[in-house]
Tab-separated table of C-alpha atoms in Angstrom:
chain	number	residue	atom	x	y	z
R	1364	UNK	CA	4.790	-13.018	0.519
R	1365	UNK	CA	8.485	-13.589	0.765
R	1366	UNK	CA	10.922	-10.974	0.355
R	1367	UNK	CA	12.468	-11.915	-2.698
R	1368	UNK	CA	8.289	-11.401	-4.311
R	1369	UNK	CA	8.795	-8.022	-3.040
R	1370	UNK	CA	12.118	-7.508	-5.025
R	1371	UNK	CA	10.785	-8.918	-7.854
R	1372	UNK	CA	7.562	-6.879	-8.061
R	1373	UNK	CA	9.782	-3.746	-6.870
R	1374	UNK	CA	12.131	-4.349	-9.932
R	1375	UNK	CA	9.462	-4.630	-12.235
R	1376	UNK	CA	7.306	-1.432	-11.783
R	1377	UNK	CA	11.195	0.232	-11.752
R	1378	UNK	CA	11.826	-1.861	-15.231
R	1379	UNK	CA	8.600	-0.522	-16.638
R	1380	UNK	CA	9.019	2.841	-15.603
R	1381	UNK	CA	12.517	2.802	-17.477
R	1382	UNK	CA	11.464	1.674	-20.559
R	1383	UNK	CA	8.377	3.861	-20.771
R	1384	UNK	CA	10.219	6.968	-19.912
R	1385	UNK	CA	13.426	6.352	-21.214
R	1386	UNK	CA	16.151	9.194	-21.042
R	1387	UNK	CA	17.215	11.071	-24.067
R	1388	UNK	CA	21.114	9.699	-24.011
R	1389	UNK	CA	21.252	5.978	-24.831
R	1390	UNK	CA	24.409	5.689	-22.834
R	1391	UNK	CA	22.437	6.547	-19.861
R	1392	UNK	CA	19.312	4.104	-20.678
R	1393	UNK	CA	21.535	1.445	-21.487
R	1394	UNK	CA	23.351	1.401	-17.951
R	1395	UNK	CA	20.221	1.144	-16.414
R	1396	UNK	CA	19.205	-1.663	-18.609
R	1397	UNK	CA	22.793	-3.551	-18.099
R	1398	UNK	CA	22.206	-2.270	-14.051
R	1399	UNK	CA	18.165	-4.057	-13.946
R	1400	UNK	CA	17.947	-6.616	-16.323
R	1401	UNK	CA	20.791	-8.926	-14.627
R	1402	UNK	CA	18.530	-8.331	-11.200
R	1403	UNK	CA	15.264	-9.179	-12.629
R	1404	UNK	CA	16.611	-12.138	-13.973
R	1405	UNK	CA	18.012	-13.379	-10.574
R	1406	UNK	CA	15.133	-12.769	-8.845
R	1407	UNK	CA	12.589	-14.294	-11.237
R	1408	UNK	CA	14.976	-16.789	-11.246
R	1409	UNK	CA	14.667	-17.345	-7.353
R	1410	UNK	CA	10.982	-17.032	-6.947
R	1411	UNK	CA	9.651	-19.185	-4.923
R	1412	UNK	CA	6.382	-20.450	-6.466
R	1413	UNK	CA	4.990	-23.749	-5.829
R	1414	UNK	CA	4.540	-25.072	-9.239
R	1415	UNK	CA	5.064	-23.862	-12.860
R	1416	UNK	CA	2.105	-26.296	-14.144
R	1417	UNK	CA	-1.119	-24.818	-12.763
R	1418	UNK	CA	0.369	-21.479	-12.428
R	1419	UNK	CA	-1.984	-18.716	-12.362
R	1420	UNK	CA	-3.403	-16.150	-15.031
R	1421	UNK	CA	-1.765	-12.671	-15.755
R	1422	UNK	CA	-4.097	-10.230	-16.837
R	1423	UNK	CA	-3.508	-8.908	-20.625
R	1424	UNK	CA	-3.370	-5.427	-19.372
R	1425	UNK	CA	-1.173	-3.766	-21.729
R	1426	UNK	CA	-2.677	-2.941	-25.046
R	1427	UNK	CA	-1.146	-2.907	-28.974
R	1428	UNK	CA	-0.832	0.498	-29.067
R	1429	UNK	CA	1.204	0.962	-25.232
R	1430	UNK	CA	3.610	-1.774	-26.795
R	1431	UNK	CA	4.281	-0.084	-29.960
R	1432	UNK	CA	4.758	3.308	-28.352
R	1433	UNK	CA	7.697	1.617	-26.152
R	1434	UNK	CA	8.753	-0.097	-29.117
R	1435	UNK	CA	8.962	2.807	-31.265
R	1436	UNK	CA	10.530	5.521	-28.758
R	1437	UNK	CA	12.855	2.458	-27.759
R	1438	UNK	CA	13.884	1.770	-31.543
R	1439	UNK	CA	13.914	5.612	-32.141
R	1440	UNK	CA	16.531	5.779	-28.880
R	1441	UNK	CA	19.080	3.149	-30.288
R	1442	UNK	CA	19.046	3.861	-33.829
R	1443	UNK	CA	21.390	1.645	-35.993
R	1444	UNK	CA	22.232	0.092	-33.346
R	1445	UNK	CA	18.625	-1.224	-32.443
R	1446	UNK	CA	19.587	-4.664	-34.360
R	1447	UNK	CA	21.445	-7.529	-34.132
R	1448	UNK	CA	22.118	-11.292	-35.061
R	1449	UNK	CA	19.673	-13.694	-32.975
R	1450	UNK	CA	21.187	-17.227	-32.348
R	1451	UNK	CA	19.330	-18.807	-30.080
R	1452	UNK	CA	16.150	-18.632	-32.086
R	1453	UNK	CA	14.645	-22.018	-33.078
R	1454	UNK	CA	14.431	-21.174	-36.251
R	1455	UNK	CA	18.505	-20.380	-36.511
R	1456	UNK	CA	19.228	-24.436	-36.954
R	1457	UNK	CA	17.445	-24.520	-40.453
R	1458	UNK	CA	18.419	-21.245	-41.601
R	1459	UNK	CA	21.622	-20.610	-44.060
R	1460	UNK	CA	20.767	-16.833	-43.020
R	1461	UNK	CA	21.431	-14.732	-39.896
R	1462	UNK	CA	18.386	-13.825	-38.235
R	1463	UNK	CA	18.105	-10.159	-36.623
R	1464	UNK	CA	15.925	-8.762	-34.593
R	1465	UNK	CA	15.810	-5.342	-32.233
R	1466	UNK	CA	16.895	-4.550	-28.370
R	1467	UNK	CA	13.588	-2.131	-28.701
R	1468	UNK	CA	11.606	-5.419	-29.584
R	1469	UNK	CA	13.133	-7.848	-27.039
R	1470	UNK	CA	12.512	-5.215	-24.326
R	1471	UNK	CA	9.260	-4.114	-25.438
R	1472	UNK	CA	8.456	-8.055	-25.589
R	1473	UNK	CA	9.523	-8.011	-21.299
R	1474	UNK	CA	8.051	-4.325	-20.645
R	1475	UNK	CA	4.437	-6.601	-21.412
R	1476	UNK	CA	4.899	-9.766	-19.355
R	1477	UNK	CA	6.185	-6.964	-16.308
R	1478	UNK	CA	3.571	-4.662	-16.991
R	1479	UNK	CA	0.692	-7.385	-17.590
R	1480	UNK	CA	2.471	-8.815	-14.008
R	1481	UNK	CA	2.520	-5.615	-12.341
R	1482	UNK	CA	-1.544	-4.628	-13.366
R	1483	UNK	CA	-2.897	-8.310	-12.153
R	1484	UNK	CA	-1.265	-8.096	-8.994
R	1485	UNK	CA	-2.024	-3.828	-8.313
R	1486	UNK	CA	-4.334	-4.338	-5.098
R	1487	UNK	CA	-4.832	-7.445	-5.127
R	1488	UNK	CA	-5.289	-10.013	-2.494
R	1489	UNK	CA	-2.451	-12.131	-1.788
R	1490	UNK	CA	-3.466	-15.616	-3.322
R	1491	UNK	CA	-4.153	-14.071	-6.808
R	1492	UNK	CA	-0.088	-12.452	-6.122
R	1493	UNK	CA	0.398	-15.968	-5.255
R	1494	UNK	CA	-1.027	-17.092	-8.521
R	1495	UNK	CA	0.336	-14.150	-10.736
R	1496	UNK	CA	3.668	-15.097	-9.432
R	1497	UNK	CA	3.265	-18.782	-10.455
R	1498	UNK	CA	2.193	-17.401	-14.204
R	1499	UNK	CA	5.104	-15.084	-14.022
R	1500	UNK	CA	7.915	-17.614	-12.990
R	1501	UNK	CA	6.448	-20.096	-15.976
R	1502	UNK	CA	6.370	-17.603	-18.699
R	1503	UNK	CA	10.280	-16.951	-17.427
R	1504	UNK	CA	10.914	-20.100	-17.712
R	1505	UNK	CA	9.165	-20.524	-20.904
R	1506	UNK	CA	9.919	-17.965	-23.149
R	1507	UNK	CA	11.027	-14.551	-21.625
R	1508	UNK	CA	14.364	-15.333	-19.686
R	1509	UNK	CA	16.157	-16.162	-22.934
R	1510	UNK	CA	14.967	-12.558	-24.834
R	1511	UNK	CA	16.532	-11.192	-21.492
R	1512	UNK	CA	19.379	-12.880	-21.878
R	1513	UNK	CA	19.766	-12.358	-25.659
R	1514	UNK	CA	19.131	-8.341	-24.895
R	1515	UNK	CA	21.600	-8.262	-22.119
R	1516	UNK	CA	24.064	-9.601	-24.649
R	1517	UNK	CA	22.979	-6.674	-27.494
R	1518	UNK	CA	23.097	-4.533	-24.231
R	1519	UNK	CA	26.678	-5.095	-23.991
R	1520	UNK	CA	28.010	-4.898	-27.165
R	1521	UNK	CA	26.173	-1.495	-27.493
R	1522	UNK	CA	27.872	-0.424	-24.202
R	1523	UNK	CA	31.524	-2.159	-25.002
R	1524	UNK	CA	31.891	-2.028	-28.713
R	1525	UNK	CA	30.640	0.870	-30.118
């Protein structure tokens, strides 16, 4: 396993920690999401894996009711300032609206692909890391790299401009 696997895992399990246990001052939880999220990023970025096509399987470890909790103490954290204006959603080209949506959804949404991540790969033999890291790296590149980009953005503007 190359070192930057063992970053990535490492940053996960700390990611998930952080948004299960969040501290009671926003200004606090959002440094440490503005401090992790540009580090996962790079380093799911930089995984090695050797193909995103017949990437392996993550197991659907975390359950409807673990998301919502995280959702709902995240939303309950940031308050009115839980929402803001999505633009890179597909839907945005055909819409004469604004779409919003939550930080507490978009991080909930990356809390489950890290925590699914982190249970399939808990103990297990290095091939099936192997493969979890292949499923991983695609479902970055598919879908959850742009909600952590669009967070880190919301991120901001709760940190800069409030």
């Amino acid at each position: 396993m190359t070192p930057n696997a063992i970053s990535f895992i490492a940053l996960a399990k700390e990611y998930c920690t952080a948004v299960a246990n969040p501290p009671a001052e926003l200004t606090d939880f959002v440094a440490d999401m503005l401090r992790l999220l540009p580090r996962i990023y790079i380093t799911a970025s930089d995984l090695a894996v050797d193909s995103l096509d017949d990437g392996g399987y993550l197991d659907q470890a975390m359950d409807e009711d673990t998301y919502s909790d995280i959702m709902g103490r995240l939303s309950s954290l940031f308050g009115f300032e839980d929402s803001y204006l999505e633009v890179f959603m597909a839907d945005m080209k055909y819409s004469d609206a604004p779409i919003a949506t939550t930080i507490s959804e978009g991080l909930a949404d990356i809390a489950q692909v890290l925590f699914n991540f982190l249970a399939t790969v808990r103990e297990a033999p290095e091939p099936v890391v192997e493969e979890a890291l292949c499923a991983v790296k695609a479902e970055f590149a598919e879908y959850w790299s742009q909600t952590l980009c669009n967070v880190l953005r919301a991120l901001n503007a709760v940190k800069y401009q409030s």
